[in-house]
Coordinates of C-alpha atoms in Angstrom, one line a residue:
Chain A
X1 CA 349.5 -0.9 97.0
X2 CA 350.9 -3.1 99.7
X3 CA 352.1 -6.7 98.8
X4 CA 350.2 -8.2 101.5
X5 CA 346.4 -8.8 100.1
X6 CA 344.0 -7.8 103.1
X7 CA 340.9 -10.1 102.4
X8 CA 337.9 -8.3 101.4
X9 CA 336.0 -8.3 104.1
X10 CA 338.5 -8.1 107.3
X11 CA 337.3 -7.0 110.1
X12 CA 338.6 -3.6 109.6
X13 CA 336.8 -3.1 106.7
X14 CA 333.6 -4.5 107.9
X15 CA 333.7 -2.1 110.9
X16 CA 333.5 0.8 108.1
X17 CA 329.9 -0.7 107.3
X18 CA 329.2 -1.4 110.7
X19 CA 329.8 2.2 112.7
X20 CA 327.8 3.9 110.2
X21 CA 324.8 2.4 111.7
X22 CA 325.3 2.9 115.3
X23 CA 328.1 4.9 117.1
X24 CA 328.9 7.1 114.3
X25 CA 325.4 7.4 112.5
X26 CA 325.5 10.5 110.0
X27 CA 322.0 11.7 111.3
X28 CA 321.8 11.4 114.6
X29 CA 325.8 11.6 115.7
X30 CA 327.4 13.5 112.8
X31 CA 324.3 15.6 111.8
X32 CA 324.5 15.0 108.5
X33 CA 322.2 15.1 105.5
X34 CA 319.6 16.4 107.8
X35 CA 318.2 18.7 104.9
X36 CA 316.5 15.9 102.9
X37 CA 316.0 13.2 105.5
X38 CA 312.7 14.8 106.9
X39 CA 311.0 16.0 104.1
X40 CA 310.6 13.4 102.9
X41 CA 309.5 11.1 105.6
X42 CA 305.8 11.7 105.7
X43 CA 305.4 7.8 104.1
X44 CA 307.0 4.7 103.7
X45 CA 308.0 4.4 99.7
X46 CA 309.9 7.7 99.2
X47 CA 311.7 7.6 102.3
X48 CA 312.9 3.7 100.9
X49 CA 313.4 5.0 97.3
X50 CA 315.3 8.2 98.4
X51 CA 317.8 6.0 101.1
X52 CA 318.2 4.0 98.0
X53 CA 319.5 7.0 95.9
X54 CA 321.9 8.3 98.2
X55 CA 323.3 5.1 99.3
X56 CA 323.8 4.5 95.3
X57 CA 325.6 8.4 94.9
X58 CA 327.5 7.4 98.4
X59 CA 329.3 4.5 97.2
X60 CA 329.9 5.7 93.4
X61 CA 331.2 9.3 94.3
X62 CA 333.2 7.7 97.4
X63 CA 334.3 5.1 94.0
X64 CA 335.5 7.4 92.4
X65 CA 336.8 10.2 94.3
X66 CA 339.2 7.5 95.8
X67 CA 340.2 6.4 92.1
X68 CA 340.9 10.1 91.7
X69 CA 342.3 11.1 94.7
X70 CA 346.0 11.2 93.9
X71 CA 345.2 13.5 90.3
X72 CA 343.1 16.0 91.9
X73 CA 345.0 19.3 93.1
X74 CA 343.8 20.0 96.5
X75 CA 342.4 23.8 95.8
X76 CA 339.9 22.8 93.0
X77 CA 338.7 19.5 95.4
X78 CA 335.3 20.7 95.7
X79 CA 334.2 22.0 92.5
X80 CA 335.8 18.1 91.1
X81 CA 333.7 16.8 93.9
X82 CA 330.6 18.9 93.0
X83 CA 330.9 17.9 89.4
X84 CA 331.5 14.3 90.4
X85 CA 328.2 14.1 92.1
X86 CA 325.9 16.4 90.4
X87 CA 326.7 14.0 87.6
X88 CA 325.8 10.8 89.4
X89 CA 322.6 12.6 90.2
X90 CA 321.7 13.2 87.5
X91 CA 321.5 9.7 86.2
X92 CA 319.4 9.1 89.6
X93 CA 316.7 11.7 88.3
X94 CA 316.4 10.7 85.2
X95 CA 316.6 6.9 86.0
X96 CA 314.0 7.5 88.6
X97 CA 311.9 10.3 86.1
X98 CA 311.6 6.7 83.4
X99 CA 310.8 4.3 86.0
X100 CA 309.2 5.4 89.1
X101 CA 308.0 8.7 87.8
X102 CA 305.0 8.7 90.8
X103 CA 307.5 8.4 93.1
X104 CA 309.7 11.5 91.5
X105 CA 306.8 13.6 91.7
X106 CA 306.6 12.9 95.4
X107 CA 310.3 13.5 96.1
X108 CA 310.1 16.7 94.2
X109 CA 313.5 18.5 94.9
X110 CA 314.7 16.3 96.9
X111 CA 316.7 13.9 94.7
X112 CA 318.4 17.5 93.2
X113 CA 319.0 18.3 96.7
X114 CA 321.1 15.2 97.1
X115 CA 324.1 17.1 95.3
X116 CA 324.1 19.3 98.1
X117 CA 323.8 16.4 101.3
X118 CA 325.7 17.2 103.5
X119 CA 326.7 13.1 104.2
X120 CA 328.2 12.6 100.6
X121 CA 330.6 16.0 100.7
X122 CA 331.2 14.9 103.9
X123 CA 332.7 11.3 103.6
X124 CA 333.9 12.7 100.4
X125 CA 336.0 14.9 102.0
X126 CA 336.3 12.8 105.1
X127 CA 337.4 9.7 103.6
X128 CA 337.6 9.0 100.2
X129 CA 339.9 11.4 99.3
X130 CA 342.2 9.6 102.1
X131 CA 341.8 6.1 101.4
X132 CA 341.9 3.3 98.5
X133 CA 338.5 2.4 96.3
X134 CA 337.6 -0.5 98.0
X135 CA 337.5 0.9 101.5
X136 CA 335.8 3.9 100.1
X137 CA 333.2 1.9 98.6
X138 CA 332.4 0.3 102.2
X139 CA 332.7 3.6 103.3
X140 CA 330.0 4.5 101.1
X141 CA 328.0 2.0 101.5
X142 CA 327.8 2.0 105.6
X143 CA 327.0 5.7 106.0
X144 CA 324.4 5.4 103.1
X145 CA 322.6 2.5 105.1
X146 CA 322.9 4.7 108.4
X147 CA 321.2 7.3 106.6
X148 CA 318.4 5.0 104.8
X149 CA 318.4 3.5 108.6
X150 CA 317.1 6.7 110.6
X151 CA 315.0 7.8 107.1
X152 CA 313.2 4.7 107.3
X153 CA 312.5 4.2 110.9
X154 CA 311.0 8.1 111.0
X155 CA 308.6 7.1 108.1
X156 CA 307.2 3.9 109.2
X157 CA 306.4 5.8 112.4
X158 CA 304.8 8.9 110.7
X159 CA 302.9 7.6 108.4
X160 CA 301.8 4.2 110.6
X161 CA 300.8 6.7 113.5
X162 CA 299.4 9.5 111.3
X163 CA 297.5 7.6 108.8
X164 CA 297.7 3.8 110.0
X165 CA 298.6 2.4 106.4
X166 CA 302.3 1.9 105.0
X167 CA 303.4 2.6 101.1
X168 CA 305.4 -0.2 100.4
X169 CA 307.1 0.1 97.2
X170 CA 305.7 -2.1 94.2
X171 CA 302.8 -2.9 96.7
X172 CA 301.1 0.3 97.5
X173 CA 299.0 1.1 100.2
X174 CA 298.8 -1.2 103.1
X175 CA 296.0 -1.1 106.0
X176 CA 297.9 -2.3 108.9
X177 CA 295.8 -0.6 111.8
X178 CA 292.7 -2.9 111.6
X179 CA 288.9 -1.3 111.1
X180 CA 288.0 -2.7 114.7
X181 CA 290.3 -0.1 116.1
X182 CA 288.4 2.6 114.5
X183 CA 285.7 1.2 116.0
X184 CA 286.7 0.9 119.5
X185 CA 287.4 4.4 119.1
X186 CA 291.1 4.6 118.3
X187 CA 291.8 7.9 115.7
X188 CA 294.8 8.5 113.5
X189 CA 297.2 11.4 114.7
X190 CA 297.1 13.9 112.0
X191 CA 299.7 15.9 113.3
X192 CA 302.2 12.9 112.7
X193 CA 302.0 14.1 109.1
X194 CA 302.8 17.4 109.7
X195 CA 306.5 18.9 109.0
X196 CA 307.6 19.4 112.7
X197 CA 306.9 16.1 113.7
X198 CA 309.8 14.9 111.4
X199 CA 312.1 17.3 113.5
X200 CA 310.6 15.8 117.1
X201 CA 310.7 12.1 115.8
X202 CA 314.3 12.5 115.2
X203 CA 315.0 14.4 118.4
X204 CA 313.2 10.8 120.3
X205 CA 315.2 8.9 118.0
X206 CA 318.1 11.0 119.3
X207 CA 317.0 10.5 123.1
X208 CA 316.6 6.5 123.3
X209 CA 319.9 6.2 121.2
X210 CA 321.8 8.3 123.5
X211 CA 320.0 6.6 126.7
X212 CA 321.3 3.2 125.7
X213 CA 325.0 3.9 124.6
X214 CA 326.4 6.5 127.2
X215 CA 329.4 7.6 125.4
X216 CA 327.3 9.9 123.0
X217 CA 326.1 12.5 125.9
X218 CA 326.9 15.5 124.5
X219 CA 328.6 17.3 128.1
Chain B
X1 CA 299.6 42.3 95.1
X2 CA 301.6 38.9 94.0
X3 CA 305.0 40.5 95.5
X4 CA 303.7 40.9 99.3
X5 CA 302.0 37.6 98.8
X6 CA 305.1 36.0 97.4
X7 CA 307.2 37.3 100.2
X8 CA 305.3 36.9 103.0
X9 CA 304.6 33.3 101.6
X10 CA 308.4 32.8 101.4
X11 CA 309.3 34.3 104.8
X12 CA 306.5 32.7 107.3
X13 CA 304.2 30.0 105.2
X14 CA 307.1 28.0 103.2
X15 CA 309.6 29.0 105.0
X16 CA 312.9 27.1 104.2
X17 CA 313.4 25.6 107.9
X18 CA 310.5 24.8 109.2
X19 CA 308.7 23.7 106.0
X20 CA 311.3 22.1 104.1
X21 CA 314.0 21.4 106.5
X22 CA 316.4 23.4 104.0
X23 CA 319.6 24.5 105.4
X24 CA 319.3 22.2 108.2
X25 CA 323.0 21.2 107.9
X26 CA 324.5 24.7 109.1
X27 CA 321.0 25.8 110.9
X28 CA 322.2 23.2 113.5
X29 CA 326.0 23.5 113.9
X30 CA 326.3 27.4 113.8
X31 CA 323.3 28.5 115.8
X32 CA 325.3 28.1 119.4
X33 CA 325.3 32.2 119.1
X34 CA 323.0 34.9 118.2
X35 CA 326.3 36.7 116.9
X36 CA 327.6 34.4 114.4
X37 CA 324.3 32.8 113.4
X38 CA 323.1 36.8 112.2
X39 CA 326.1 37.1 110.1
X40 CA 325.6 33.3 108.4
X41 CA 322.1 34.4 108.1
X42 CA 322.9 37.5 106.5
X43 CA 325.3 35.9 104.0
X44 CA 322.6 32.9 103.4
X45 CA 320.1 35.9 102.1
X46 CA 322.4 37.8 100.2
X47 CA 323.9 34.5 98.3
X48 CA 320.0 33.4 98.0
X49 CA 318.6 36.8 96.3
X50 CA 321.7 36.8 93.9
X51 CA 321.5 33.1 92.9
X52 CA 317.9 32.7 92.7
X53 CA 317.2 35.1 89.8
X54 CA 320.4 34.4 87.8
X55 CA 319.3 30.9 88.0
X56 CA 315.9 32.2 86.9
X57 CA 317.5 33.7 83.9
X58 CA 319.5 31.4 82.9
X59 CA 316.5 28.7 83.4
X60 CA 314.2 31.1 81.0
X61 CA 317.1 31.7 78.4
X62 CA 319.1 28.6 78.1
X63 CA 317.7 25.3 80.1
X64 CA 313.9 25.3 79.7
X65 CA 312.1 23.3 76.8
X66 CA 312.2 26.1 74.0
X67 CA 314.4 28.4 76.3
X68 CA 316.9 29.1 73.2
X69 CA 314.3 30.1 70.7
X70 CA 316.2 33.8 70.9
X71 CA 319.1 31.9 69.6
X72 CA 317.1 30.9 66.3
X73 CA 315.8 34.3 66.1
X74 CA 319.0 35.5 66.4
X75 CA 321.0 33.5 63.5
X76 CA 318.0 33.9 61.2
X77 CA 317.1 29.4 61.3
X78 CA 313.5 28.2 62.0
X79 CA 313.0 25.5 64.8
X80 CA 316.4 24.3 65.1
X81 CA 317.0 25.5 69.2
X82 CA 313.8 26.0 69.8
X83 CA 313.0 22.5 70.3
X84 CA 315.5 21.6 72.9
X85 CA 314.8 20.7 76.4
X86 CA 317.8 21.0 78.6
X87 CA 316.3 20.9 81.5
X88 CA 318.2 17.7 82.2
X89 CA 321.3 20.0 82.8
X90 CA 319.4 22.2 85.6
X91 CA 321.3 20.6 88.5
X92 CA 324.5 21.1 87.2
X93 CA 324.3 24.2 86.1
X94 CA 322.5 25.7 89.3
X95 CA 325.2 24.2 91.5
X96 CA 328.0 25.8 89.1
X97 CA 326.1 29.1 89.1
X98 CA 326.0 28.5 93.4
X99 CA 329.4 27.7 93.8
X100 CA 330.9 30.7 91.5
X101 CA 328.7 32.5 93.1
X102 CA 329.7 32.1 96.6
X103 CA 333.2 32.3 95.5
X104 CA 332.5 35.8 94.2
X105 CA 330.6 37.1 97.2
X106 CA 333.8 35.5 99.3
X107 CA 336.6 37.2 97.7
X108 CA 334.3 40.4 97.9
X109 CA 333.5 40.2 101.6
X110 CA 337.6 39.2 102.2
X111 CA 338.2 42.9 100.1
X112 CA 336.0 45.1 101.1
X113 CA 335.0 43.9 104.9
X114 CA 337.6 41.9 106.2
X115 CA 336.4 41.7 109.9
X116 CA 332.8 39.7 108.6
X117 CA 335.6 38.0 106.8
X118 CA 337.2 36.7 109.8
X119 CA 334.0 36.2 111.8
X120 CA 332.1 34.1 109.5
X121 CA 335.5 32.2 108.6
X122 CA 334.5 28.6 107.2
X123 CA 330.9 29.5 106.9
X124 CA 331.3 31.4 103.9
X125 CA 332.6 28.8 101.2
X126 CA 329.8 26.4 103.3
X127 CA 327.4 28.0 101.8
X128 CA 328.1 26.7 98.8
X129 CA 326.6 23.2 99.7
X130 CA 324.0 24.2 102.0
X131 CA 320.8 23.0 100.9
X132 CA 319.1 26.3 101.2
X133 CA 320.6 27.9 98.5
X134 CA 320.2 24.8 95.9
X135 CA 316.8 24.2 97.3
X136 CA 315.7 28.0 96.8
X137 CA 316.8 27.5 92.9
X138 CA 315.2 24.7 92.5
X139 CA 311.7 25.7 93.9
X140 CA 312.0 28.6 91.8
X141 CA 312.4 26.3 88.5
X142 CA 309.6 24.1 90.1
X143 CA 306.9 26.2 91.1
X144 CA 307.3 28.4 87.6
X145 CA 307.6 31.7 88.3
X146 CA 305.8 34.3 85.9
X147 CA 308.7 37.2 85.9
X148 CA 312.6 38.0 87.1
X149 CA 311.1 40.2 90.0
X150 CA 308.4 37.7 91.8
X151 CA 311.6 35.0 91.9
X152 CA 313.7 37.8 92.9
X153 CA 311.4 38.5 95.5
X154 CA 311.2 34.5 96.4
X155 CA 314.7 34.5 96.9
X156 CA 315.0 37.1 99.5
X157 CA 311.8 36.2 101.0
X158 CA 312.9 32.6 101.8
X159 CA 317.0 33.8 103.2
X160 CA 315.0 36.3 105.4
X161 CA 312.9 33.2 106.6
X162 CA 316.2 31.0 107.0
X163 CA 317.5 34.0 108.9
X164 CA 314.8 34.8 111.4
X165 CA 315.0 31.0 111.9
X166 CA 318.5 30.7 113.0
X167 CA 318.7 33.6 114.9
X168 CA 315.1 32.7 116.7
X169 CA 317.0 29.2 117.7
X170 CA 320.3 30.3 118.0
X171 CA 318.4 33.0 121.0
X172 CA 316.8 29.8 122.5
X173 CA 319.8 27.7 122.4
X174 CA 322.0 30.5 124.6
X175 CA 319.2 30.3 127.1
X176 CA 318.5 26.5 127.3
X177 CA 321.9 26.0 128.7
X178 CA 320.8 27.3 131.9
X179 CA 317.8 24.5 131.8
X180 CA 318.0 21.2 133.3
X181 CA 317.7 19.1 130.1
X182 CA 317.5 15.3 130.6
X183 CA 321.5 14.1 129.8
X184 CA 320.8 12.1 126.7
X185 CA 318.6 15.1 125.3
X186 CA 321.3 17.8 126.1
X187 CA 322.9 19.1 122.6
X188 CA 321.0 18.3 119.7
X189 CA 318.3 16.0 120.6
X190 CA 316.9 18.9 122.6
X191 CA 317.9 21.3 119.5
X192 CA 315.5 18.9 116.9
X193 CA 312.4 19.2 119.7
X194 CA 313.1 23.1 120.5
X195 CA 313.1 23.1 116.1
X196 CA 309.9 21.1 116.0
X197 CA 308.2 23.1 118.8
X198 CA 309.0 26.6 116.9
X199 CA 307.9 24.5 113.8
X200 CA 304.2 24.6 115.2
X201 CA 304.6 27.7 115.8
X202 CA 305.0 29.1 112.6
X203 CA 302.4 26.6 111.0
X204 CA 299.8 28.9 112.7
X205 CA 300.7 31.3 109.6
X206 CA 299.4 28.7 107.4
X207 CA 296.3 29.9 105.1
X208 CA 296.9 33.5 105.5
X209 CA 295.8 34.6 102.0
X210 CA 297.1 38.1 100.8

């Protein structure tokens, strides 16, 4: 611990929340926790209550990694770090299993799956075996938003386009493309709902982010 | 026959990339060659069709509500195991089960075929954490299968799927450097497309009934 206090939010540390969401997004620029981010993006409400899940096992495995990085030998990392997260998982099922169980049945898999996203082994490994708690927690917190970020933006387009309602959480269905649309002859995309459009929504996503900011052309 | 339909099922109807997006992780970085991308392939299917039915096992025996009746029958009590549900523990354990695994098949393939060894180098323990392998377990615990040899024949159904999918874009990718992709597309925004395209593809399998 240095003497000097850094204040809690310096702009070092607020840059750790910050790049997550842009240059150094774990989807789009890191590839990343690609496994459960499209599956799951056919609507609105478990694409929010999944984003919500990982950012919680982000910052509370990056928590407390970091508070046991200086105990844990270095060849046994990964099986601590698998234990560490599986257990925080857990809790996430069975939190979400009491309260949202509609929502659990839609997710299927996918919150067990989160033991094995790439994004949290990653920073894991990345950072918070590197750095002190409070960082770490940033840390956590930044790359879980990036990755609730791209999760939400691909759902509200699949499911507006393919179906022309959004599933808010708490408030259900919501009609936003209006009956006089229909009439006039507009019609839903089905194939918006279909798997592969997940894959070719990022890959747009992918295009106009790497259009506006240069630097990330891959050569 | 529920095997062929099972398998096929696994290989081109649910199959693990293009359905489920499973394995995406190492499907993206490892396919820039047909060469290496077999070899993880390989490995993916051979971890798969071990872990799959050991997880089934231990998911019939120990973790499944009224998994440990044996264990009553065994020590002569009525009702005492039988009523637990473990099932709580299925993440944990599959995981521990995956990562042994992978270990074991690791310090196998170093012994006994050291030049895959050396090719697949950091692959190998990745597999560990690709979503693939987890995924495949726990499909297998959610869609109930009725005996060892149908999840058996899930498991390698679904690596032979992941397989044929990395190798099919791993092929594409060594020709699409030739192409005149747009500059912000070039890498993997023109990877996710080329994925969605052979996505469509393989949804033309969809409601083939055996």
């Amino acid at each position: 611990m240095s003497s000097e206090k850094e204040p809690l939010f310096s702009a070092k540390n607020l840059k750790l929340i910050t790049t997550p969401l842009g240059a150094q997004n774990p989807i789009t620029i890191q590839v990343l926790g690609i496994c459960s981010a499209l599956a799951v993006t056919v609507k609105l409400e478990p694409a929010i209550v999944l984003s919500i899940s990982v950012m919680f096992v982000t910052v509370f495995s990056n928590l407390i990694i970091s508070l046991l990085r200086n105990t844990i030998p270095a060849r046994i990392r990964i099986i601590v770090q698998l234990v560490v997260v599986a257990s925080l998982v857990i809790i996430v099922d069975q939190v979400l299993k009491a309260f949202a169980y509609e929502v659990s049945l839609q997710l299927s898999v996918f919150v067990g799956l989160i033991i094995t996203n790439c994004i949290i082994m990653g920073r894991l490994e990345a950072f918070a075996l590197g750095n002190k708690p409070w960082p770490s927690v940033l840390d956590g917190i930044g790359n879980g938003a990036g990755y609730g970020f791209i999760l939400i933006v691909v759902a509200f387009f699949r499911e507006l386009l393919g179906t022309g309602f959004l599933t808010l959480p708490g408030l259900g269905a919501i009609q936003i493309v209006p009956d006089v649309f229909y009439q006039w002859g507009y019609a839903n995309n089905g194939f918006m709902i279909l798997p592969p459009m997940a894959l070719v929504v990022v890959g747009i996503i992918i295009w106009v982010q790497r259009s506006r900011n240069k630097d990330l052309i891959e050569s | 026959m529920d095997y062929i339909n099972i398998f096929i099922r696994s290989i081109f109807i649910d199959n693990m990339v293009f359905a489920y997006f499973f394995g995406m992780c190492s499907y993206l970085a490892v396919s820039k060659t047909v060469n290496t991308s077999l070899g993880l392939g390989l490995a993916v299917t051979f971890v798969l069709s071990i872990t799959v039915p050991v997880n089934y096992l231990l998911n019939d025996y120990v973790l499944g509500e009224g998994a440990l009746v044996w264990l009553d029958n065994l020590l002569g009590l009525e009702n005492k195991f039988a009523t637990y549900d473990l099932s709580f523990l299925s993440f944990i354990m599959f995981i521990a089960v995956i990562a042994s695994m992978v270990q074991l098949v690791e310090m196998v393939v170093e012994k006994f075929a050291p030049t895959l060894y050396s090719q697949l180098g950091i692959f190998l323990p990745l597999i560990a954490v690709n979503c693939a392998i987890l995924g495949g377990s726990l499909f297998m615990q959610e869609r109930e299968y009725a005996n060892l040899g149908e999840a058996t024949v899930f498991g390698v159904g679904s690596g032979i799927g992941w397989l044929l999918a990395i190798v099919g874009i791993a092929a594409i990718r060594e020709k699409i450097q030739y192409s005149d992709v747009p500059a912000p597309l070039r890498g993997l925004g023109i990877t996710f497309i080329v994925t969605g395209l052979m996505g469509v593809a393989f949804m033309s399998f969809m409601g083939i009934q055996l």
